[in-house]
mmCIF file of C-alpha atoms and ligand atoms in Angstrom:
data_model
loop_
_atom_site.group_PDB
_atom_site.id
_atom_site.type_symbol
_atom_site.label_atom_id
_atom_site.label_comp_id
_atom_site.label_asym_id
_atom_site.label_seq_id
_atom_site.Cartn_x
_atom_site.Cartn_y
_atom_site.Cartn_z
ATOM 1 C CA MET A 1 -1.898 -7.952 -21.905
ATOM 2 C CA LYS A 2 0.828 -10.485 -21.360
ATOM 3 C CA ILE A 3 0.608 -11.889 -17.826
ATOM 4 C CA ILE A 4 3.528 -13.663 -16.207
ATOM 5 C CA ILE A 5 2.983 -15.341 -12.832
ATOM 6 C CA ASN A 6 6.069 -16.339 -10.880
ATOM 7 C CA THR A 7 7.867 -15.915 -7.567
ATOM 8 C CA ALA A 8 8.924 -12.390 -6.626
ATOM 9 C CA GLU A 9 12.560 -13.416 -7.046
ATOM 10 C CA ASN A 10 12.065 -14.721 -10.574
ATOM 11 C CA ILE A 11 9.976 -11.694 -11.488
ATOM 12 C CA ALA A 12 12.892 -9.406 -10.639
ATOM 13 C CA ARG A 13 15.141 -11.480 -12.918
ATOM 14 C CA GLN A 14 12.626 -11.679 -15.767
ATOM 15 C CA ALA A 15 11.791 -7.975 -15.673
ATOM 16 C CA ALA A 16 15.506 -7.116 -15.538
ATOM 17 C CA ALA A 17 16.000 -9.234 -18.659
ATOM 18 C CA GLN A 18 13.391 -7.051 -20.389
ATOM 19 C CA TYR A 19 15.538 -3.994 -19.557
ATOM 20 C CA GLN A 20 18.646 -5.764 -20.851
ATOM 21 C CA GLU A 21 16.933 -6.505 -24.135
ATOM 22 C CA LEU A 22 15.622 -2.953 -24.478
ATOM 23 C CA LEU A 23 18.958 -1.300 -23.699
ATOM 24 C CA ARG A 24 20.895 -3.688 -25.915
ATOM 25 C CA GLY A 25 18.750 -2.663 -28.871
ATOM 26 C CA LYS A 26 18.393 0.992 -27.830
ATOM 27 C CA PRO A 27 21.183 2.119 -25.472
ATOM 28 C CA ASP A 28 19.683 5.627 -25.237
ATOM 29 C CA ALA A 29 16.255 4.360 -24.194
ATOM 30 C CA VAL A 30 13.953 6.539 -22.089
ATOM 31 C CA LEU A 31 12.841 4.738 -18.938
ATOM 32 C CA GLY A 32 9.802 5.605 -16.853
ATOM 33 C CA LEU A 33 10.519 4.556 -13.278
ATOM 34 C CA ALA A 34 8.512 3.933 -10.112
ATOM 35 C CA THR A 35 9.133 3.954 -6.363
ATOM 36 C CA GLY A 36 7.630 2.001 -3.456
ATOM 37 C CA SER A 37 8.398 -1.528 -2.279
ATOM 38 C CA THR A 38 7.498 -3.273 -5.525
ATOM 39 C CA PRO A 39 10.486 -2.323 -7.711
ATOM 40 C CA LEU A 40 13.150 -2.825 -5.012
ATOM 41 C CA ALA A 41 14.161 -6.363 -6.031
ATOM 42 C CA LEU A 42 14.184 -5.358 -9.702
ATOM 43 C CA TYR A 43 16.382 -2.343 -8.937
ATOM 44 C CA ALA A 44 18.770 -4.560 -6.944
ATOM 45 C CA GLU A 45 18.962 -6.946 -9.905
ATOM 46 C CA LEU A 46 19.565 -4.091 -12.366
ATOM 47 C CA ALA A 47 22.358 -2.808 -10.111
ATOM 48 C CA ARG A 48 23.900 -6.283 -9.956
ATOM 49 C CA LEU A 49 23.766 -6.664 -13.733
ATOM 50 C CA ASN A 50 25.201 -3.196 -14.224
ATOM 51 C CA GLN A 51 28.110 -3.886 -11.884
ATOM 52 C CA ALA A 52 28.721 -7.203 -13.680
ATOM 53 C CA GLY A 53 28.909 -5.314 -16.987
ATOM 54 C CA GLU A 54 25.799 -7.030 -18.315
ATOM 55 C CA ILE A 55 23.687 -3.911 -18.769
ATOM 56 C CA SER A 56 24.542 -0.259 -19.275
ATOM 57 C CA PHE A 57 22.480 2.820 -18.487
ATOM 58 C CA ALA A 58 25.271 5.180 -19.577
ATOM 59 C CA ARG A 59 23.198 6.597 -22.441
ATOM 60 C CA ALA A 60 19.735 6.123 -20.913
ATOM 61 C CA THR A 61 17.396 8.827 -19.617
ATOM 62 C CA SER A 62 14.822 8.350 -16.871
ATOM 63 C CA PHE A 63 11.612 9.995 -15.731
ATOM 64 C CA ASN A 64 9.948 9.028 -12.475
ATOM 65 C CA LEU A 65 6.222 8.720 -12.145
ATOM 66 C CA ASP A 66 5.683 10.892 -9.128
ATOM 67 C CA GLU A 67 6.908 12.871 -6.125
ATOM 68 C CA TYR A 68 5.384 13.899 -2.812
ATOM 69 C CA ILE A 69 4.507 17.548 -2.296
ATOM 70 C CA GLY A 70 5.595 19.205 0.927
ATOM 71 C CA LEU A 71 8.624 17.191 1.991
ATOM 72 C CA PRO A 72 11.749 19.267 2.541
ATOM 73 C CA LYS A 73 14.482 18.852 -0.102
ATOM 74 C CA GLY A 74 16.640 15.882 0.817
ATOM 75 C CA HIS A 75 13.954 14.193 2.939
ATOM 76 C CA PRO A 76 14.845 10.484 2.891
ATOM 77 C CA GLU A 77 11.286 9.522 1.897
ATOM 78 C CA SER A 78 11.166 11.912 -1.046
ATOM 79 C CA TYR A 79 11.124 9.922 -4.243
ATOM 80 C CA ARG A 80 14.243 11.705 -5.491
ATOM 81 C CA CYS A 81 16.141 10.379 -2.451
ATOM 82 C CA PHE A 82 14.511 6.957 -2.848
ATOM 83 C CA MET A 83 15.744 6.720 -6.437
ATOM 84 C CA ASP A 84 19.251 7.938 -5.618
ATOM 85 C CA ARG A 85 19.489 5.446 -2.743
ATOM 86 C CA ASN A 86 17.925 2.400 -4.394
ATOM 87 C CA LEU A 87 19.004 2.699 -8.006
ATOM 88 C CA PHE A 88 20.862 5.699 -9.360
ATOM 89 C CA SER A 89 23.831 5.494 -6.973
ATOM 90 C CA HIS A 90 24.358 1.843 -7.986
ATOM 91 C CA ILE A 91 24.252 2.160 -11.783
ATOM 92 C CA ASP A 92 26.043 4.158 -14.460
ATOM 93 C CA ILE A 93 23.163 6.442 -15.460
ATOM 94 C CA PRO A 94 24.301 10.108 -15.546
ATOM 95 C CA LEU A 95 22.376 11.827 -12.723
ATOM 96 C CA ALA A 96 21.734 14.822 -14.988
ATOM 97 C CA ARG A 97 19.580 12.598 -17.156
ATOM 98 C CA THR A 98 17.439 11.332 -14.254
ATOM 99 C CA HIS A 99 14.222 13.252 -13.778
ATOM 100 C CA VAL A 100 11.804 13.214 -10.845
ATOM 101 C CA PRO A 101 8.890 15.674 -10.805
ATOM 102 C CA SER A 102 9.424 18.604 -8.457
ATOM 103 C CA GLY A 103 7.474 18.412 -5.228
ATOM 104 C CA ALA A 104 8.401 22.046 -4.574
ATOM 105 C CA ASP A 105 7.250 23.718 -7.775
ATOM 106 C CA THR A 106 3.610 22.697 -8.026
ATOM 107 C CA SER A 107 2.730 25.196 -10.759
ATOM 108 C CA GLU A 108 0.882 24.181 -13.894
ATOM 109 C CA SER A 109 3.899 25.320 -15.910
ATOM 110 C CA ALA A 110 6.185 22.903 -14.027
ATOM 111 C CA ALA A 111 3.799 20.042 -14.849
ATOM 112 C CA LEU A 112 3.711 21.073 -18.506
ATOM 113 C CA ALA A 113 7.503 21.351 -18.524
ATOM 114 C CA TYR A 114 7.796 17.763 -17.230
ATOM 115 C CA GLU A 115 5.593 16.542 -20.079
ATOM 116 C CA ALA A 116 7.594 18.595 -22.566
ATOM 117 C CA GLU A 117 10.852 17.153 -21.282
ATOM 118 C CA ILE A 118 9.567 13.611 -21.752
ATOM 119 C CA GLU A 119 8.625 14.491 -25.309
ATOM 120 C CA ARG A 120 11.942 16.201 -25.995
ATOM 121 C CA ALA A 121 13.708 13.038 -24.848
ATOM 122 C CA GLY A 122 11.732 11.109 -27.470
ATOM 123 C CA GLY A 123 8.918 9.733 -25.300
ATOM 124 C CA LEU A 124 8.952 6.878 -22.821
ATOM 125 C CA ASP A 125 10.193 3.570 -24.215
ATOM 126 C CA LEU A 126 9.323 1.512 -21.150
ATOM 127 C CA GLN A 127 7.222 2.638 -18.193
ATOM 128 C CA LEU A 128 7.480 0.667 -14.963
ATOM 129 C CA LEU A 129 4.415 0.607 -12.699
ATOM 130 C CA GLY A 130 3.436 -0.781 -9.336
ATOM 131 C CA ILE A 131 -0.238 -0.837 -8.398
ATOM 132 C CA GLY A 132 -2.011 0.565 -5.365
ATOM 133 C CA ASP A 133 -4.385 -1.558 -3.291
ATOM 134 C CA ASN A 134 -7.094 0.685 -4.777
ATOM 135 C CA GLY A 135 -5.923 0.182 -8.372
ATOM 136 C CA HIS A 136 -3.971 3.420 -8.675
ATOM 137 C CA ILE A 137 -0.982 3.732 -10.979
ATOM 138 C CA GLY A 138 1.494 6.506 -10.290
ATOM 139 C CA PHE A 139 -0.526 8.625 -7.903
ATOM 140 C CA ASP A 140 -3.449 8.592 -10.291
ATOM 141 C CA GLU A 141 -6.109 7.686 -7.781
ATOM 142 C CA PRO A 142 -9.555 6.264 -8.651
ATOM 143 C CA GLY A 143 -11.561 8.860 -10.581
ATOM 144 C CA THR A 144 -8.548 10.407 -12.354
ATOM 145 C CA PRO A 145 -9.512 11.138 -15.977
ATOM 146 C CA PHE A 146 -7.894 8.822 -18.519
ATOM 147 C CA GLY A 147 -6.934 11.950 -20.490
ATOM 148 C CA SER A 148 -4.846 13.415 -17.657
ATOM 149 C CA CYS A 149 -1.226 14.553 -18.069
ATOM 150 C CA THR A 150 1.263 15.397 -15.279
ATOM 151 C CA HIS A 151 -0.623 17.155 -12.479
ATOM 152 C CA CYS A 152 -0.878 17.729 -8.730
ATOM 153 C CA THR A 153 -3.272 15.473 -6.885
ATOM 154 C CA ALA A 154 -4.580 14.633 -3.425
ATOM 155 C CA LEU A 155 -3.616 11.186 -2.151
ATOM 156 C CA ALA A 156 -6.457 8.799 -1.307
ATOM 157 C CA ALA A 157 -6.836 8.047 2.409
ATOM 158 C CA SER A 158 -6.000 4.382 1.691
ATOM 159 C CA THR A 159 -2.793 5.396 -0.136
ATOM 160 C CA ARG A 160 -1.641 7.530 2.804
ATOM 161 C CA GLU A 161 -2.498 4.641 5.124
ATOM 162 C CA ALA A 162 -0.520 2.175 2.953
ATOM 163 C CA ASN A 163 2.497 4.501 2.799
ATOM 164 C CA LYS A 164 2.603 5.380 6.490
ATOM 165 C CA ARG A 165 4.991 2.449 6.988
ATOM 166 C CA PHE A 166 7.729 4.709 5.568
ATOM 167 C CA PHE A 167 7.030 7.537 8.054
ATOM 168 C CA SER A 168 6.828 7.717 11.835
ATOM 169 C CA SER A 169 3.121 8.543 11.835
ATOM 170 C CA LEU A 170 0.175 8.997 9.484
ATOM 171 C CA ASP A 171 0.321 12.741 10.104
ATOM 172 C CA GLU A 172 3.758 12.870 8.466
ATOM 173 C CA VAL A 173 2.577 11.245 5.225
ATOM 174 C CA PRO A 174 2.099 14.004 2.653
ATOM 175 C CA THR A 175 -1.468 14.671 1.570
ATOM 176 C CA HIS A 176 -0.602 15.646 -2.005
ATOM 177 C CA ALA A 177 1.745 14.627 -4.808
ATOM 178 C CA VAL A 178 2.741 15.452 -8.377
ATOM 179 C CA THR A 179 2.186 12.563 -10.736
ATOM 180 C CA MET A 180 2.363 11.692 -14.394
ATOM 181 C CA GLY A 181 -1.181 11.438 -15.695
ATOM 182 C CA ILE A 182 -2.853 8.379 -17.145
ATOM 183 C CA ARG A 183 -2.293 9.683 -20.666
ATOM 184 C CA THR A 184 1.405 10.217 -19.926
ATOM 185 C CA VAL A 185 1.680 6.570 -18.886
ATOM 186 C CA MET A 186 -0.411 5.295 -21.799
ATOM 187 C CA ASN A 187 1.822 7.170 -24.254
ATOM 188 C CA ALA A 188 4.756 4.920 -23.273
ATOM 189 C CA ARG A 189 5.671 2.489 -26.049
ATOM 190 C CA ALA A 190 5.765 -0.421 -23.588
ATOM 191 C CA ILE A 191 4.649 -0.849 -19.981
ATOM 192 C CA ILE A 192 5.615 -3.260 -17.220
ATOM 193 C CA LEU A 193 3.331 -3.539 -14.200
ATOM 194 C CA ILE A 194 4.538 -5.557 -11.226
ATOM 195 C CA ALA A 195 2.102 -6.693 -8.518
ATOM 196 C CA LEU A 196 3.385 -8.466 -5.413
ATOM 197 C CA GLY A 197 1.593 -9.806 -2.366
ATOM 198 C CA PRO A 198 -1.985 -10.571 -1.313
ATOM 199 C CA ASN A 199 -2.949 -6.906 -0.844
ATOM 200 C CA LYS A 200 -2.751 -6.427 -4.603
ATOM 201 C CA ALA A 201 -4.919 -9.419 -5.571
ATOM 202 C CA GLU A 202 -8.268 -7.630 -5.803
ATOM 203 C CA ALA A 203 -6.805 -4.591 -7.593
ATOM 204 C CA LEU A 204 -5.080 -6.886 -10.092
ATOM 205 C CA ARG A 205 -8.288 -8.851 -10.677
ATOM 206 C CA ALA A 206 -10.179 -5.635 -11.394
ATOM 207 C CA THR A 207 -7.343 -4.431 -13.644
ATOM 208 C CA VAL A 208 -7.183 -7.553 -15.775
ATOM 209 C CA LEU A 209 -10.705 -8.992 -15.655
ATOM 210 C CA GLY A 210 -12.888 -6.027 -14.745
ATOM 211 C CA GLU A 211 -14.355 -3.322 -16.922
ATOM 212 C CA VAL A 212 -12.166 -0.474 -18.127
ATOM 213 C CA THR A 213 -13.162 2.342 -15.808
ATOM 214 C CA GLU A 214 -11.649 5.451 -14.277
ATOM 215 C CA ASN A 215 -12.659 3.974 -10.906
ATOM 216 C CA VAL A 216 -9.828 1.439 -11.394
ATOM 217 C CA PRO A 217 -7.057 3.492 -12.994
ATOM 218 C CA ALA A 218 -4.902 0.456 -13.882
ATOM 219 C CA SER A 219 -7.786 -1.036 -15.915
ATOM 220 C CA VAL A 220 -6.872 1.448 -18.662
ATOM 221 C CA LEU A 221 -3.898 -0.804 -19.401
ATOM 222 C CA GLN A 222 -6.309 -3.194 -21.142
ATOM 223 C CA LEU A 223 -6.347 -0.580 -23.922
ATOM 224 C CA HIS A 224 -2.542 -0.449 -24.333
ATOM 225 C CA PRO A 225 -0.954 -2.589 -27.063
ATOM 226 C CA ASN A 226 2.216 -3.569 -25.194
ATOM 227 C CA VAL A 227 1.768 -4.311 -21.498
ATOM 228 C CA THR A 228 3.492 -7.039 -19.513
ATOM 229 C CA ILE A 229 2.103 -7.761 -16.067
ATOM 230 C CA TYR A 230 4.325 -9.643 -13.645
ATOM 231 C CA ALA A 231 2.441 -10.979 -10.626
ATOM 232 C CA ASP A 232 3.580 -13.220 -7.819
ATOM 233 C CA TYR A 233 1.320 -16.115 -6.845
ATOM 234 C CA GLU A 234 -0.372 -14.139 -4.061
ATOM 235 C CA ALA A 235 -1.168 -11.125 -6.228
ATOM 236 C CA ALA A 236 -2.414 -13.432 -9.002
ATOM 237 C CA ALA A 237 -4.664 -15.441 -6.654
ATOM 238 C CA LEU A 238 -7.941 -14.023 -8.047
ATOM 239 C CA LEU A 239 -7.029 -14.158 -11.744
ATOM 240 C CA ASN A 240 -8.449 -17.558 -12.655
HETATM 241 C C1 F6R B 1 5.227 4.752 -6.915
HETATM 242 C C2 F6R B 1 3.877 4.751 -7.431
HETATM 243 C C3 F6R B 1 2.769 3.969 -6.803
HETATM 244 C C4 F6R B 1 3.210 2.605 -6.277
HETATM 245 C C5 F6R B 1 2.040 1.891 -5.603
HETATM 246 C C6 F6R B 1 2.463 0.568 -5.000
HETATM 247 O O1 F6R B 1 6.060 5.596 -7.677
HETATM 248 O O2 F6R B 1 3.646 5.433 -8.367
HETATM 249 O O3 F6R B 1 1.738 3.802 -7.740
HETATM 250 O O4 F6R B 1 3.698 1.834 -7.337
HETATM 251 O O5 F6R B 1 1.492 2.701 -4.626
HETATM 252 O O6 F6R B 1 3.340 0.822 -3.944
HETATM 253 P P1 F6R B 1 4.190 -0.358 -3.291
HETATM 254 O O7 F6R B 1 5.120 -0.837 -4.345
HETATM 255 O O8 F6R B 1 4.935 0.278 -2.142
HETATM 256 O O9 F6R B 1 3.218 -1.411 -2.876
#
């Protein structure tokens, strides 16, 4: 794993440069995207570069990692709305080629169809990940089998607690989500994981220095041939 430690501001710039390089060489790249606080500065930088004509998503396709189950369509905290608000409405990607799993159709066939669509698009060229305080990636919580594909899952209590800042109360935080599986993520040709802030320090230590175990989902990344981890100084505090 390549590990880059920098300020959050520089990380957004450096990660954006990785997207520029990818899309310059492969304008129709397939991007795996994430939500949450972590990618916000990167998305703002990608929007800035796009508006300055320094990157184009016009031929790209995207697949998001996950979506809450149970939020009404158009709920501002749904990940579809998050992506429209924080990235898609600011860049030139055709909306028809942006995919977010359905939080309404939780059938097995919908999950299989999401996997099939990723494959039909040619597979993920670059998957972006944040990391949960408990080491989750996507909504693949501790204990998720490494062989998992897109599936419905229950959110860990600590994940609901961490995400309650986006809702008016804990009760409003959905209990379940649809998420790409660990295998879906590991099938990406390249992966970027960004970790920001002191709450991520222990999870990042376990990911990078701990044993590869389903109890720390992100530790599976040790087995991937092309992972870049960007950590700010606080998240990287336990790495030496
Ligand atoms: C989001 C996702 C999650 C988040 C993680 C960190 O699509 O899949 O794994 O990346 O929960 O969330 P933040 O960035 O809000 O700290």
